[in-house]
PDB file of C-alpha atoms in Angstrom:
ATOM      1  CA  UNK A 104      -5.785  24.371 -18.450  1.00  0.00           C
ATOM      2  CA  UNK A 105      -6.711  20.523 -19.575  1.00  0.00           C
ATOM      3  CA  UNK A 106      -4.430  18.462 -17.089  1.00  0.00           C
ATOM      4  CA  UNK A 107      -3.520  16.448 -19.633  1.00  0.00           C
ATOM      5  CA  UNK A 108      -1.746  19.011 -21.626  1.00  0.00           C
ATOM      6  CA  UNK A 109       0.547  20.019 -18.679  1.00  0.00           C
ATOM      7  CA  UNK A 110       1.653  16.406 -18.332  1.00  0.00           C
ATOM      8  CA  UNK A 111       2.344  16.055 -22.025  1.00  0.00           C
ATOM      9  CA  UNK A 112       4.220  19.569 -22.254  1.00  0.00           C
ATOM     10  CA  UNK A 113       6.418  18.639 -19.096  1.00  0.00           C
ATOM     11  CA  UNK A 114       7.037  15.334 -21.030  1.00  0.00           C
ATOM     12  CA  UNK A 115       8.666  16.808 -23.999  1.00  0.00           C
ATOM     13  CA  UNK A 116      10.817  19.263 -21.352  1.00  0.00           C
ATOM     14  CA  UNK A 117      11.780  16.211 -19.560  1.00  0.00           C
ATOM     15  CA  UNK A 118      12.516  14.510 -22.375  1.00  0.00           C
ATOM     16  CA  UNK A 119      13.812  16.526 -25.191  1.00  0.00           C
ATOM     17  CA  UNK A 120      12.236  15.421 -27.742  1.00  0.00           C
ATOM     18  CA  UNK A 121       8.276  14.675 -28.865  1.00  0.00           C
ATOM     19  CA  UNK A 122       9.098  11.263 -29.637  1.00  0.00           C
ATOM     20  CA  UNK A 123      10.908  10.608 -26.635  1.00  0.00           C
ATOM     21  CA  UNK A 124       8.170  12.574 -24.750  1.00  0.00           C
ATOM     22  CA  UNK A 125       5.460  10.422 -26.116  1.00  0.00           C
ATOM     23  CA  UNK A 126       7.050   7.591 -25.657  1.00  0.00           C
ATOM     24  CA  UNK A 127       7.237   7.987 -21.756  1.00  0.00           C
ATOM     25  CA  UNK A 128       3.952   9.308 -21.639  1.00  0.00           C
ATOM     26  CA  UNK A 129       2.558   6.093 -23.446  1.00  0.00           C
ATOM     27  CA  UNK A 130       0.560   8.288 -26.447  1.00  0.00           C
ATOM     28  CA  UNK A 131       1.017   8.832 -30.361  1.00  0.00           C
ATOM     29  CA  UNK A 132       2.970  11.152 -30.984  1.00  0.00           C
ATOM     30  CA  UNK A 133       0.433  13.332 -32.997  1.00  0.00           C
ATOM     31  CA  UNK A 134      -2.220  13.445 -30.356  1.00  0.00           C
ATOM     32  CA  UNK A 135       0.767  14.836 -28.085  1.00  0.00           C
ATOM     33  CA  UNK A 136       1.445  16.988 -30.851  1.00  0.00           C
ATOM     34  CA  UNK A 137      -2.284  18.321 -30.700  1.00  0.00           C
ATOM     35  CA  UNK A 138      -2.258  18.694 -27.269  1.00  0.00           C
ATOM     36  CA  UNK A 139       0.663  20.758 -26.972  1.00  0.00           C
ATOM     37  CA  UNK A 140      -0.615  22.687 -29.998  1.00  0.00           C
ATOM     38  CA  UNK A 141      -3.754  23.656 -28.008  1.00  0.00           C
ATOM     39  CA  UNK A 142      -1.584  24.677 -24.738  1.00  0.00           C
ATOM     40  CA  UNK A 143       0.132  26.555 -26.924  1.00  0.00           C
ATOM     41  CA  UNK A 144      -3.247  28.266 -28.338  1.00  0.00           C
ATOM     42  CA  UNK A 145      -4.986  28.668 -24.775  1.00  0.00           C
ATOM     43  CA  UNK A 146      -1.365  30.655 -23.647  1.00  0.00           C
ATOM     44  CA  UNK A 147      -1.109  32.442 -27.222  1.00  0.00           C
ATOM     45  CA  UNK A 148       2.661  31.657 -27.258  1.00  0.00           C
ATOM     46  CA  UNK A 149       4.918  29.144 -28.363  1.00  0.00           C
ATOM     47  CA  UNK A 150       6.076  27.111 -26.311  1.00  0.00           C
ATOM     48  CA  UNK A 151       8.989  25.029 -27.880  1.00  0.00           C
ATOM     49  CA  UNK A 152      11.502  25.595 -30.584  1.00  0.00           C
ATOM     50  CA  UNK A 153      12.026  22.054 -32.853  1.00  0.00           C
ATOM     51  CA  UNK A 154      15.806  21.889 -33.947  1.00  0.00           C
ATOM     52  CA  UNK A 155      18.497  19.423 -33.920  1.00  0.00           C
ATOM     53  CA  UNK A 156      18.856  19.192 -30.655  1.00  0.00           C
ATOM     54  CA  UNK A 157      15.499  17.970 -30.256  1.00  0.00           C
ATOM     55  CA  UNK A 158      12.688  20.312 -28.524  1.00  0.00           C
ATOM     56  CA  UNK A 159      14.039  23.591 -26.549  1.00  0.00           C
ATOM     57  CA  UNK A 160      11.062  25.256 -24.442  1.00  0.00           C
ATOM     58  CA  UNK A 161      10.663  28.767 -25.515  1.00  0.00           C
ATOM     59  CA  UNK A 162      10.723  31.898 -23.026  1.00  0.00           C
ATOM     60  CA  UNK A 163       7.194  31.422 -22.631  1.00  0.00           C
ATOM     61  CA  UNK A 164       7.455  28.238 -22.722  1.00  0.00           C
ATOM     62  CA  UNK A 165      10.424  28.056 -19.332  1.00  0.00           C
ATOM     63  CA  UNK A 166       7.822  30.775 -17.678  1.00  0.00           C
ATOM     64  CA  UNK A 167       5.524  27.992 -18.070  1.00  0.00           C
ATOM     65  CA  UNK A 168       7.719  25.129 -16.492  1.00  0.00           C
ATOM     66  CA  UNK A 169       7.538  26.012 -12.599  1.00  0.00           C
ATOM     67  CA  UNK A 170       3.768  26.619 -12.465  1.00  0.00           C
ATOM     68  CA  UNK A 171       3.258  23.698 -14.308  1.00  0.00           C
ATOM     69  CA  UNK A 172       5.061  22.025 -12.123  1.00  0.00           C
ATOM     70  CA  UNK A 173       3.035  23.774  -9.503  1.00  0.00           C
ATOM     71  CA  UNK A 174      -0.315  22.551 -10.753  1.00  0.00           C
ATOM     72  CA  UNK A 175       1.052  18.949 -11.230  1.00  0.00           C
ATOM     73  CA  UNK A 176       2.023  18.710  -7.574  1.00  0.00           C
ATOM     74  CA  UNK A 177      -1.329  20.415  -6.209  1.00  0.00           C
ATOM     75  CA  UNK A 178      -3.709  18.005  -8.168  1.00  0.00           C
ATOM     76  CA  UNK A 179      -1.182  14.860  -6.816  1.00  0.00           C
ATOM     77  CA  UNK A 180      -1.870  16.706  -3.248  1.00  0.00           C
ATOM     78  CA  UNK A 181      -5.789  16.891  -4.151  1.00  0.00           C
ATOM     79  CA  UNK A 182      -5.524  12.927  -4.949  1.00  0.00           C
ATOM     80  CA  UNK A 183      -3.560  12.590  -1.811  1.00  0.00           C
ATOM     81  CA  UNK A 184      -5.997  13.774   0.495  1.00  0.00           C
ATOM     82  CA  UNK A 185      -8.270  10.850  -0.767  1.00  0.00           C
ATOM     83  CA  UNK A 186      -5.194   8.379  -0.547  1.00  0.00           C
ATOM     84  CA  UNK A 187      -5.393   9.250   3.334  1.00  0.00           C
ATOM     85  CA  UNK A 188      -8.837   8.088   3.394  1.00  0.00           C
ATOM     86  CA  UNK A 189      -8.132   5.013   1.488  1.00  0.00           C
ATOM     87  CA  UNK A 190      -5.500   4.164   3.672  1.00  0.00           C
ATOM     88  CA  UNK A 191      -2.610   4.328   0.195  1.00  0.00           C
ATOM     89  CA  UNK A 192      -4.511   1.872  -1.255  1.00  0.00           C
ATOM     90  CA  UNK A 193      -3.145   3.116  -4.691  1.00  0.00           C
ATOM     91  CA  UNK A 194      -1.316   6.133  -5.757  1.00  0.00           C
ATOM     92  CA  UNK A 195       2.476   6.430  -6.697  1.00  0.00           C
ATOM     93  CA  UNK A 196       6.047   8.175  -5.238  1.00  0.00           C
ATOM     94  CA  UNK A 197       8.346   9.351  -7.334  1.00  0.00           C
ATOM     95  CA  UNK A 198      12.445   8.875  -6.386  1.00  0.00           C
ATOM     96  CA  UNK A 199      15.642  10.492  -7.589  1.00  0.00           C
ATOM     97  CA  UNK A 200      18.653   8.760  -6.197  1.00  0.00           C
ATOM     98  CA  UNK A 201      22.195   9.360  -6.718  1.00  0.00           C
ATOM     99  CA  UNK A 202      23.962   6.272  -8.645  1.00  0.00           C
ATOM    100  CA  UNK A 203      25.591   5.238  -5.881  1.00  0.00           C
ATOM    101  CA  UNK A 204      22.603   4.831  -3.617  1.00  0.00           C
ATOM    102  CA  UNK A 205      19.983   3.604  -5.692  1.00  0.00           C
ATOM    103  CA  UNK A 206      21.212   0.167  -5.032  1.00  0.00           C
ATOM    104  CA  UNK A 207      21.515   0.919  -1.628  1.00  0.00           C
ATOM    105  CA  UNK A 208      20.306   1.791   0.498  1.00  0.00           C
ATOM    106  CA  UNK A 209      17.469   3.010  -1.247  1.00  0.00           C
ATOM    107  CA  UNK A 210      16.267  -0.977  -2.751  1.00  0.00           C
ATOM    108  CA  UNK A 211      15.923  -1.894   0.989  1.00  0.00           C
ATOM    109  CA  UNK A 212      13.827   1.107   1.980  1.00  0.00           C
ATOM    110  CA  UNK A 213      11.752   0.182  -1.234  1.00  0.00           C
ATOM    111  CA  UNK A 214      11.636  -3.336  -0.011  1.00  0.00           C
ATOM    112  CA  UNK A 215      10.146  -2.032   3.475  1.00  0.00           C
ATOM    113  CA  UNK A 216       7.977   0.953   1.768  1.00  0.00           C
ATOM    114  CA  UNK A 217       6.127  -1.947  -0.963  1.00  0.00           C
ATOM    115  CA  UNK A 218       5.776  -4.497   2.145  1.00  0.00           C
ATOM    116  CA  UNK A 219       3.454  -1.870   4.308  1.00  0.00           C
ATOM    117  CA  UNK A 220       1.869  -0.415   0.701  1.00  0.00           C
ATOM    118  CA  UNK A 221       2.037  -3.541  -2.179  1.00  0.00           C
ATOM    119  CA  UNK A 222      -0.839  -1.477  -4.374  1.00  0.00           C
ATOM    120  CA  UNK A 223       1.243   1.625  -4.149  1.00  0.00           C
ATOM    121  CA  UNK A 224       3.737   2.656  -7.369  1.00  0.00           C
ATOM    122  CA  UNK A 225       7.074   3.931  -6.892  1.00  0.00           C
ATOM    123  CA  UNK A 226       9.117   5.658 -10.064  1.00  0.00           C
ATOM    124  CA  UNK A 227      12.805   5.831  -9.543  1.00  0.00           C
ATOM    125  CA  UNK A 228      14.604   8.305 -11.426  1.00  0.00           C
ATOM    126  CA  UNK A 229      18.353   9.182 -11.804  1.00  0.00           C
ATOM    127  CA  UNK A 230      19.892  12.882 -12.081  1.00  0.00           C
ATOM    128  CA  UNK A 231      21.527  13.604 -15.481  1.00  0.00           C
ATOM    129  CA  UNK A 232      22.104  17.329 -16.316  1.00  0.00           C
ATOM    130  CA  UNK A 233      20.880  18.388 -12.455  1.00  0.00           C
ATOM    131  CA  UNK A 234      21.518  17.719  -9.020  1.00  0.00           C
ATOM    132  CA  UNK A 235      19.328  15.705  -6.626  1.00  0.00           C
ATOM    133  CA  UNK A 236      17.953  18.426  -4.497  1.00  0.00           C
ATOM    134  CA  UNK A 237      17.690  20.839  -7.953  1.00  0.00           C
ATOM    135  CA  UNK A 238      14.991  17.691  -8.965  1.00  0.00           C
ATOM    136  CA  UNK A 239      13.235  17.457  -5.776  1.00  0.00           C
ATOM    137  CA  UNK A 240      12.889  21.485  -5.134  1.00  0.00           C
ATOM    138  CA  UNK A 241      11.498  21.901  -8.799  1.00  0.00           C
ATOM    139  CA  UNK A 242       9.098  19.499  -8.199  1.00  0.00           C
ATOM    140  CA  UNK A 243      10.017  16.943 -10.660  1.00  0.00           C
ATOM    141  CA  UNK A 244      10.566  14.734  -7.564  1.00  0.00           C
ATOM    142  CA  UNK A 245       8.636  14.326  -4.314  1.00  0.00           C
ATOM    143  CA  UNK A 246      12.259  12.423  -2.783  1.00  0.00           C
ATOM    144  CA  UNK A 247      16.071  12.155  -3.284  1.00  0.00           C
ATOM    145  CA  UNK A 248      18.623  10.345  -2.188  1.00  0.00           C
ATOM    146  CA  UNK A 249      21.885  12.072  -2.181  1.00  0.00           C
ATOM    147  CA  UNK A 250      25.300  11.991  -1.000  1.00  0.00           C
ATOM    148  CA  UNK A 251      26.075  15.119   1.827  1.00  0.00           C
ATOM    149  CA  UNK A 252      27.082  17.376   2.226  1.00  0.00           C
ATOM    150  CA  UNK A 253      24.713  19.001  -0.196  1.00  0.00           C
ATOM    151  CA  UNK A 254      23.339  22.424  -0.431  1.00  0.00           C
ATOM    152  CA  UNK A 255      19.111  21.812   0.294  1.00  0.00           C
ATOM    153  CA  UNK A 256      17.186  25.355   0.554  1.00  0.00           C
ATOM    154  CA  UNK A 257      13.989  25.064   1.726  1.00  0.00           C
ATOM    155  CA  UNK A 258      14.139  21.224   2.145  1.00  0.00           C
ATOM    156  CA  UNK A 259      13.705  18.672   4.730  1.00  0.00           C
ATOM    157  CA  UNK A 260      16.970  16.628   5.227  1.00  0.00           C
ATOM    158  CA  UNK A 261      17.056  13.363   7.303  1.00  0.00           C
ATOM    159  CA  UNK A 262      20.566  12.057   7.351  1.00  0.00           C
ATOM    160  CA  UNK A 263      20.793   7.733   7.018  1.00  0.00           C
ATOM    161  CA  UNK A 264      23.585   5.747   8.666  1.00  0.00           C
ATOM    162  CA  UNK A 265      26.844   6.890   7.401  1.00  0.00           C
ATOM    163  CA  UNK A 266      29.041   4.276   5.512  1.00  0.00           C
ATOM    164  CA  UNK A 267      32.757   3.130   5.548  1.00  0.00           C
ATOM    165  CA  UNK A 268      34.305   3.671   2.752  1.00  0.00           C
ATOM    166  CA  UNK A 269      36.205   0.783   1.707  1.00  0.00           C
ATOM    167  CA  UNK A 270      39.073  -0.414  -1.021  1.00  0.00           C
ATOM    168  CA  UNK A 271      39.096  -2.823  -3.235  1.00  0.00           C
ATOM    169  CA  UNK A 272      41.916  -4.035  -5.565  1.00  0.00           C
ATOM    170  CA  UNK A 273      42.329  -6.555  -8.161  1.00  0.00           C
ATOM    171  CA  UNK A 274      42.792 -10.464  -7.500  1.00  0.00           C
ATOM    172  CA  UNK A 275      46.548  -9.706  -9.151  1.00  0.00           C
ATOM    173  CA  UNK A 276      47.136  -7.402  -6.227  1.00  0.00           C
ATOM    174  CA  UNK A 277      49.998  -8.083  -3.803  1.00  0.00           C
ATOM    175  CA  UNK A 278      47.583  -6.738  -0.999  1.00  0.00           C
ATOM    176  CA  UNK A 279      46.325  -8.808   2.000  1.00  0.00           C
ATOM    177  CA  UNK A 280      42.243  -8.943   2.435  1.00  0.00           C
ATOM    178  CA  UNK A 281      41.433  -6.276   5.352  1.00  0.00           C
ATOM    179  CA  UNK A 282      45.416  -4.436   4.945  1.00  0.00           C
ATOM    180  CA  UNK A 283      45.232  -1.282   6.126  1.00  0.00           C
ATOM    181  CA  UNK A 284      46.059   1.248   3.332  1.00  0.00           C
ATOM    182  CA  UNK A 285      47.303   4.816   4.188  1.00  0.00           C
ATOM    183  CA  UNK A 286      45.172   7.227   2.086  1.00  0.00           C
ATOM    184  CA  UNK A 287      48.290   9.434   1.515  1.00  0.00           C
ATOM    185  CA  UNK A 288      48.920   6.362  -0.749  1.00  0.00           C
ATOM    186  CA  UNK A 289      45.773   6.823  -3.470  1.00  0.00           C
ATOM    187  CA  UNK A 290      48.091   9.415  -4.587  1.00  0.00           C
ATOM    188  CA  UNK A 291      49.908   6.757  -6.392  1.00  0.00           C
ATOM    189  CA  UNK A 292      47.320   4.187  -6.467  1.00  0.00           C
ATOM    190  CA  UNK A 293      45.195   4.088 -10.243  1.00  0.00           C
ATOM    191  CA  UNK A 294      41.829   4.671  -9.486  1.00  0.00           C
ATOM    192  CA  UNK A 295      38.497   3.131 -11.432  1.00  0.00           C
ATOM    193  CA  UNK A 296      36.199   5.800 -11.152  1.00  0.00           C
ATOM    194  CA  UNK A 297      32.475   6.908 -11.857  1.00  0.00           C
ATOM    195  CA  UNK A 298      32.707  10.940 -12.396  1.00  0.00           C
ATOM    196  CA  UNK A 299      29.322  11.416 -11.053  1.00  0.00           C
ATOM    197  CA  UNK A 300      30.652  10.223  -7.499  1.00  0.00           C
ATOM    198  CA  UNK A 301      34.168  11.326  -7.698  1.00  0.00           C
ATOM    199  CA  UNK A 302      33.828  15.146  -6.752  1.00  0.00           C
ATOM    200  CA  UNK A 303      32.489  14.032  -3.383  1.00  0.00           C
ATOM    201  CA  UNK A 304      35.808  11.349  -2.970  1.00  0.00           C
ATOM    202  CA  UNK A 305      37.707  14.413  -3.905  1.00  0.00           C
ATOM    203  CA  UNK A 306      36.765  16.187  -1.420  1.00  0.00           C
ATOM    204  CA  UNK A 307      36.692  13.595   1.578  1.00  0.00           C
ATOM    205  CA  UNK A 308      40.546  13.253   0.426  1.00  0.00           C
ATOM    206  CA  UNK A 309      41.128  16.760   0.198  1.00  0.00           C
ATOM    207  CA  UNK A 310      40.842  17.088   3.969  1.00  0.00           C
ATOM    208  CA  UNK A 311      43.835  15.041   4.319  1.00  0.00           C
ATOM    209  CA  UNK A 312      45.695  16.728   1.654  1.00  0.00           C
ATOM    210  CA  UNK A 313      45.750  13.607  -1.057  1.00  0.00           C
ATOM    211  CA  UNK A 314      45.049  14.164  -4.922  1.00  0.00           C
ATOM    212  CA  UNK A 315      44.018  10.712  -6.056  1.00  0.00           C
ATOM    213  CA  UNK A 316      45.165   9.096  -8.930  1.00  0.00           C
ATOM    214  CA  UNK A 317      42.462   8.364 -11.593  1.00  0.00           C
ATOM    215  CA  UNK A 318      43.144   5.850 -14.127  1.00  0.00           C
ATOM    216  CA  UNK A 319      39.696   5.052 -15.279  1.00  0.00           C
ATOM    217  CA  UNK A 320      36.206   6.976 -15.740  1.00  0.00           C
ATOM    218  CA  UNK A 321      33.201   5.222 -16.337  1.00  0.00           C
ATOM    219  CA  UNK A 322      29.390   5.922 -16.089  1.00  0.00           C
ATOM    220  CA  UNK A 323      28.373   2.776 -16.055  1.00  0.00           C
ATOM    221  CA  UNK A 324      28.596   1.765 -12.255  1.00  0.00           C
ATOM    222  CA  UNK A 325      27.769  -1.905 -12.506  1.00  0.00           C
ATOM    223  CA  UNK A 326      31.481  -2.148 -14.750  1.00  0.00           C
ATOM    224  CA  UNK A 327      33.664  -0.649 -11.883  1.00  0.00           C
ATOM    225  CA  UNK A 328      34.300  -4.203  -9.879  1.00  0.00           C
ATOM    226  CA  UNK A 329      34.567  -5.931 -13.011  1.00  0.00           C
ATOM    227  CA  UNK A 330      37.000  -3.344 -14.366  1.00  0.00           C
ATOM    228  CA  UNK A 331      38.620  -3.771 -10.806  1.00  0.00           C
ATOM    229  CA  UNK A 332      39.090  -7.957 -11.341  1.00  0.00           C
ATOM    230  CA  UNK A 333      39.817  -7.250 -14.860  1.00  0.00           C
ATOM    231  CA  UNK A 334      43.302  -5.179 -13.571  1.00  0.00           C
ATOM    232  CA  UNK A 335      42.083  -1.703 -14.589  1.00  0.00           C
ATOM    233  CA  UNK A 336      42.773  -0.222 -11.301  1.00  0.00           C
ATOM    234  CA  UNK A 337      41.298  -0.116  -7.561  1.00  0.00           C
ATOM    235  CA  UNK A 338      38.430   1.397  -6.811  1.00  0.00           C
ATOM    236  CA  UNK A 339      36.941   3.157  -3.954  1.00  0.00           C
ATOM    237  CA  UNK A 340      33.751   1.602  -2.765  1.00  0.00           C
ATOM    238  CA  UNK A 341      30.829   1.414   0.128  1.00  0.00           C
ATOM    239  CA  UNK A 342      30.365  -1.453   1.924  1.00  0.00           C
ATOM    240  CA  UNK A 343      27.633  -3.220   0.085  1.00  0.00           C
ATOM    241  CA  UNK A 344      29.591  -3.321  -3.062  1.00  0.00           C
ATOM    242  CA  UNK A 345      32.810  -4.141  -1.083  1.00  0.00           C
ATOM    243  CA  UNK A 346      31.229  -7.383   0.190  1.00  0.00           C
ATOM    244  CA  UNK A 347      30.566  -8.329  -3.704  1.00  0.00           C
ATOM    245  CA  UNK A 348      33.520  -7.476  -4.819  1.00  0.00           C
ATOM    246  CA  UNK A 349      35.065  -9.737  -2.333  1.00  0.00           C
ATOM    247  CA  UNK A 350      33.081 -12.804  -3.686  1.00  0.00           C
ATOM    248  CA  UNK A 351      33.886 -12.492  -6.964  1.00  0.00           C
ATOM    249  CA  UNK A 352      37.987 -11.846  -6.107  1.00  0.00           C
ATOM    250  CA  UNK A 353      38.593  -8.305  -5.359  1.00  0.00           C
ATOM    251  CA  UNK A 354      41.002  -7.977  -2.269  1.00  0.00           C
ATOM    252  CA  UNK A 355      38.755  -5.283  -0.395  1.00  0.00           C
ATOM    253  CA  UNK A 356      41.431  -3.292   2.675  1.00  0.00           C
ATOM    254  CA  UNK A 357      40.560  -0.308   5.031  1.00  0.00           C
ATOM    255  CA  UNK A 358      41.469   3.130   4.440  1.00  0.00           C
ATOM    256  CA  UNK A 359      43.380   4.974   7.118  1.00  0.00           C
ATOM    257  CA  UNK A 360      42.234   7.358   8.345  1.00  0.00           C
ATOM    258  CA  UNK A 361      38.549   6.391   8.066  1.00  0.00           C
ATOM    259  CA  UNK A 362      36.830   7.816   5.371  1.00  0.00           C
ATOM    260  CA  UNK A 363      32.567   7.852   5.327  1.00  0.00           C
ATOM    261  CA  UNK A 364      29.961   8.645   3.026  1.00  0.00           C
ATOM    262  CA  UNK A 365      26.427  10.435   4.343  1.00  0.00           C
ATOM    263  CA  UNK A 366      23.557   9.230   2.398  1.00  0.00           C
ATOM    264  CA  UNK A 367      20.999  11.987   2.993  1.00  0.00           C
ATOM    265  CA  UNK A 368      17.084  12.189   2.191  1.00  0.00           C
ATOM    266  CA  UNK A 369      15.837  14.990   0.675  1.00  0.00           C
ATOM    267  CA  UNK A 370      11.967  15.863   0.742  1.00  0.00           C
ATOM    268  CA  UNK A 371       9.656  18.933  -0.094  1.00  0.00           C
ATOM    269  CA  UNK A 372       9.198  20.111   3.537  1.00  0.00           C
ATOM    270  CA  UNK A 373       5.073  21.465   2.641  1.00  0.00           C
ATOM    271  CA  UNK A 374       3.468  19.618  -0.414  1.00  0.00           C
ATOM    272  CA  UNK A 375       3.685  16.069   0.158  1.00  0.00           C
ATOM    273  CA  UNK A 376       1.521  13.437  -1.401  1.00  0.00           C
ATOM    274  CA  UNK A 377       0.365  10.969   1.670  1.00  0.00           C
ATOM    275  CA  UNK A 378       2.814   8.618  -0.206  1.00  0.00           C
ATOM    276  CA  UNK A 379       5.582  10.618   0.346  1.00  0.00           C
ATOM    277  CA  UNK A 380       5.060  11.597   4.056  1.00  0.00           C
ATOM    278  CA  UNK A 381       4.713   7.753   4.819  1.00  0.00           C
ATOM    279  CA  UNK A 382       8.016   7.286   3.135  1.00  0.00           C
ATOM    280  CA  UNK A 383       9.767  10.042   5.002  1.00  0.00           C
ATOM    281  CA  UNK A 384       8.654   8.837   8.248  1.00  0.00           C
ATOM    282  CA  UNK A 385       9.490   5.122   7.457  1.00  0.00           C
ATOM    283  CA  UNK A 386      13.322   6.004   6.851  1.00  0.00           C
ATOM    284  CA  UNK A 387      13.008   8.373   9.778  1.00  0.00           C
ATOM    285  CA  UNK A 388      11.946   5.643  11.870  1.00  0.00           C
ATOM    286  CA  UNK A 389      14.705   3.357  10.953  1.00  0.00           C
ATOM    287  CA  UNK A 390      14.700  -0.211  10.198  1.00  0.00           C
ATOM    288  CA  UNK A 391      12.221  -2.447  12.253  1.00  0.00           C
TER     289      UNK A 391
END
């Protein structure tokens, strides 16, 4: 199979769409067209069905999604092995981070990755309709970042510094800057909240028997401290975003008990682009 038909056929299941597909793969959209028209002729199968909703693979066409996958990953390994010999010179490392760690800590182990590697690219993705370690096991991603505990298989797992988790409240608020608030009290306190994160507060509070109060959902996480100064509600927040919160008003105060978030790295434990293994072993080594 031409290479370049696998990349354009996992573009339109990545996508959706053809358009969207040939958009991110940077081609007119009839020569995708074509190309998918000839995978579709070498197989002797269809491989998507055009409604709608856009482009849904086929049954032959999902049988064809993991070995494609497959391939992908083998030829990055066969470009790899001459990235070792280069010294990863060039080459690129693809990322999936949860929202609330793509900020940090994954821009400062970025930072530290493109200081040791400049010609090196990294691709940072985000998980939509999956989880983290769904992305990284199918192969879509080499890495993820995700918040633990989290069910990971057959993959590596190196867990990062845990984090405080901190909470802020609106200028308006009769709070004092580091108060102490009981978390038994979130059950009355209205909550700002991204739903993508919230499952895991959930369940850090459900271990002290608290149902929190939500009074907000948003998916857009840069609007929760500005929906926090605007009076919306408190929020719930890691330290990092605590710390700019409190510049621009918020009155950020402890939670007792403690609560903490685990940031954990996910990685394919056998198939590794060089890229990838120098990335693993750069977080594993801790900052310098």
């Amino acid at each position: 199979m031409d290479r370049r038909h696998l990349v354009y056929f996992l573009a339109v299941v990545d996508h959706g769409s053809f358009t969207a597909a040939a958009r991110a793969a940077r081609v007119a959209q009839p020569s995708l067209s074509q190309a998918i028209q000839s995978l579709e002729a070498e197989v002797g199968a269809p491989l998507f069905r055009r409604g709608p909703a856009g482009a849904v693979p086929t049954s032959a066409g999902e049988a064809l999604i993991g070995p494609a996958r497959v391939a992908m990953r083998s030829l990055d390994l066969a470009a790899a092995a001459v990235e070792n010999v280069r010294g990863l010179q060039t080459g690129r490392l693809d990322v999936v981070a949860h929202p609330t760690l793509a900020s940090d800590p994954l821009a400062a182990l970025v930072g530290r990755f493109r200081a040791t590697h400049p010609g090196l690219h990294v691709r940072i993705g985000t998980p939509d309709s999956h989880s983290v370690s769904e992305l990284v096991e199918t192969g879509l991603y080499e890495i993820g970042l995700a918040l633990g505990p989290v069910a990971t298989g057959a993959l590596g797992v190196l867990e990062l510094p845990r984090e405080e988790v901190l909470i802020a409240f609106g200028p308006g608020s009769s709070r004092q800057p580091g108060e102490i608030v009981d978390v038994h009290e979130l059950e009355s306190i209205p909550l700002v909240v991204d739903p993508r994160v919230h499952p895991k507060a959930v369940g850090l509070l459900a271990g002290h028997g608290v149902e929190p109060k939500i009074s907000v959902e948003t998916f857009h996480r840069d609007s929760i401290v500005p929906l926090v100064l605007g009076g919306a509600g408190a929020a719930l927040v890691a330290p990092r975003m605590a710390e700019w919160a409190g510049r621009h008003g918020a009155i950020v105060c402890r939670l007792r008990p403690k609560l903490h978030r685990q940031p954990v790295l996910l990685y394919r434990r056998d198939d590794l682009t060089a890229a990838a293994k120098t990335f693993v072993r750069l977080v594993a080594d801790g900052p310098r």
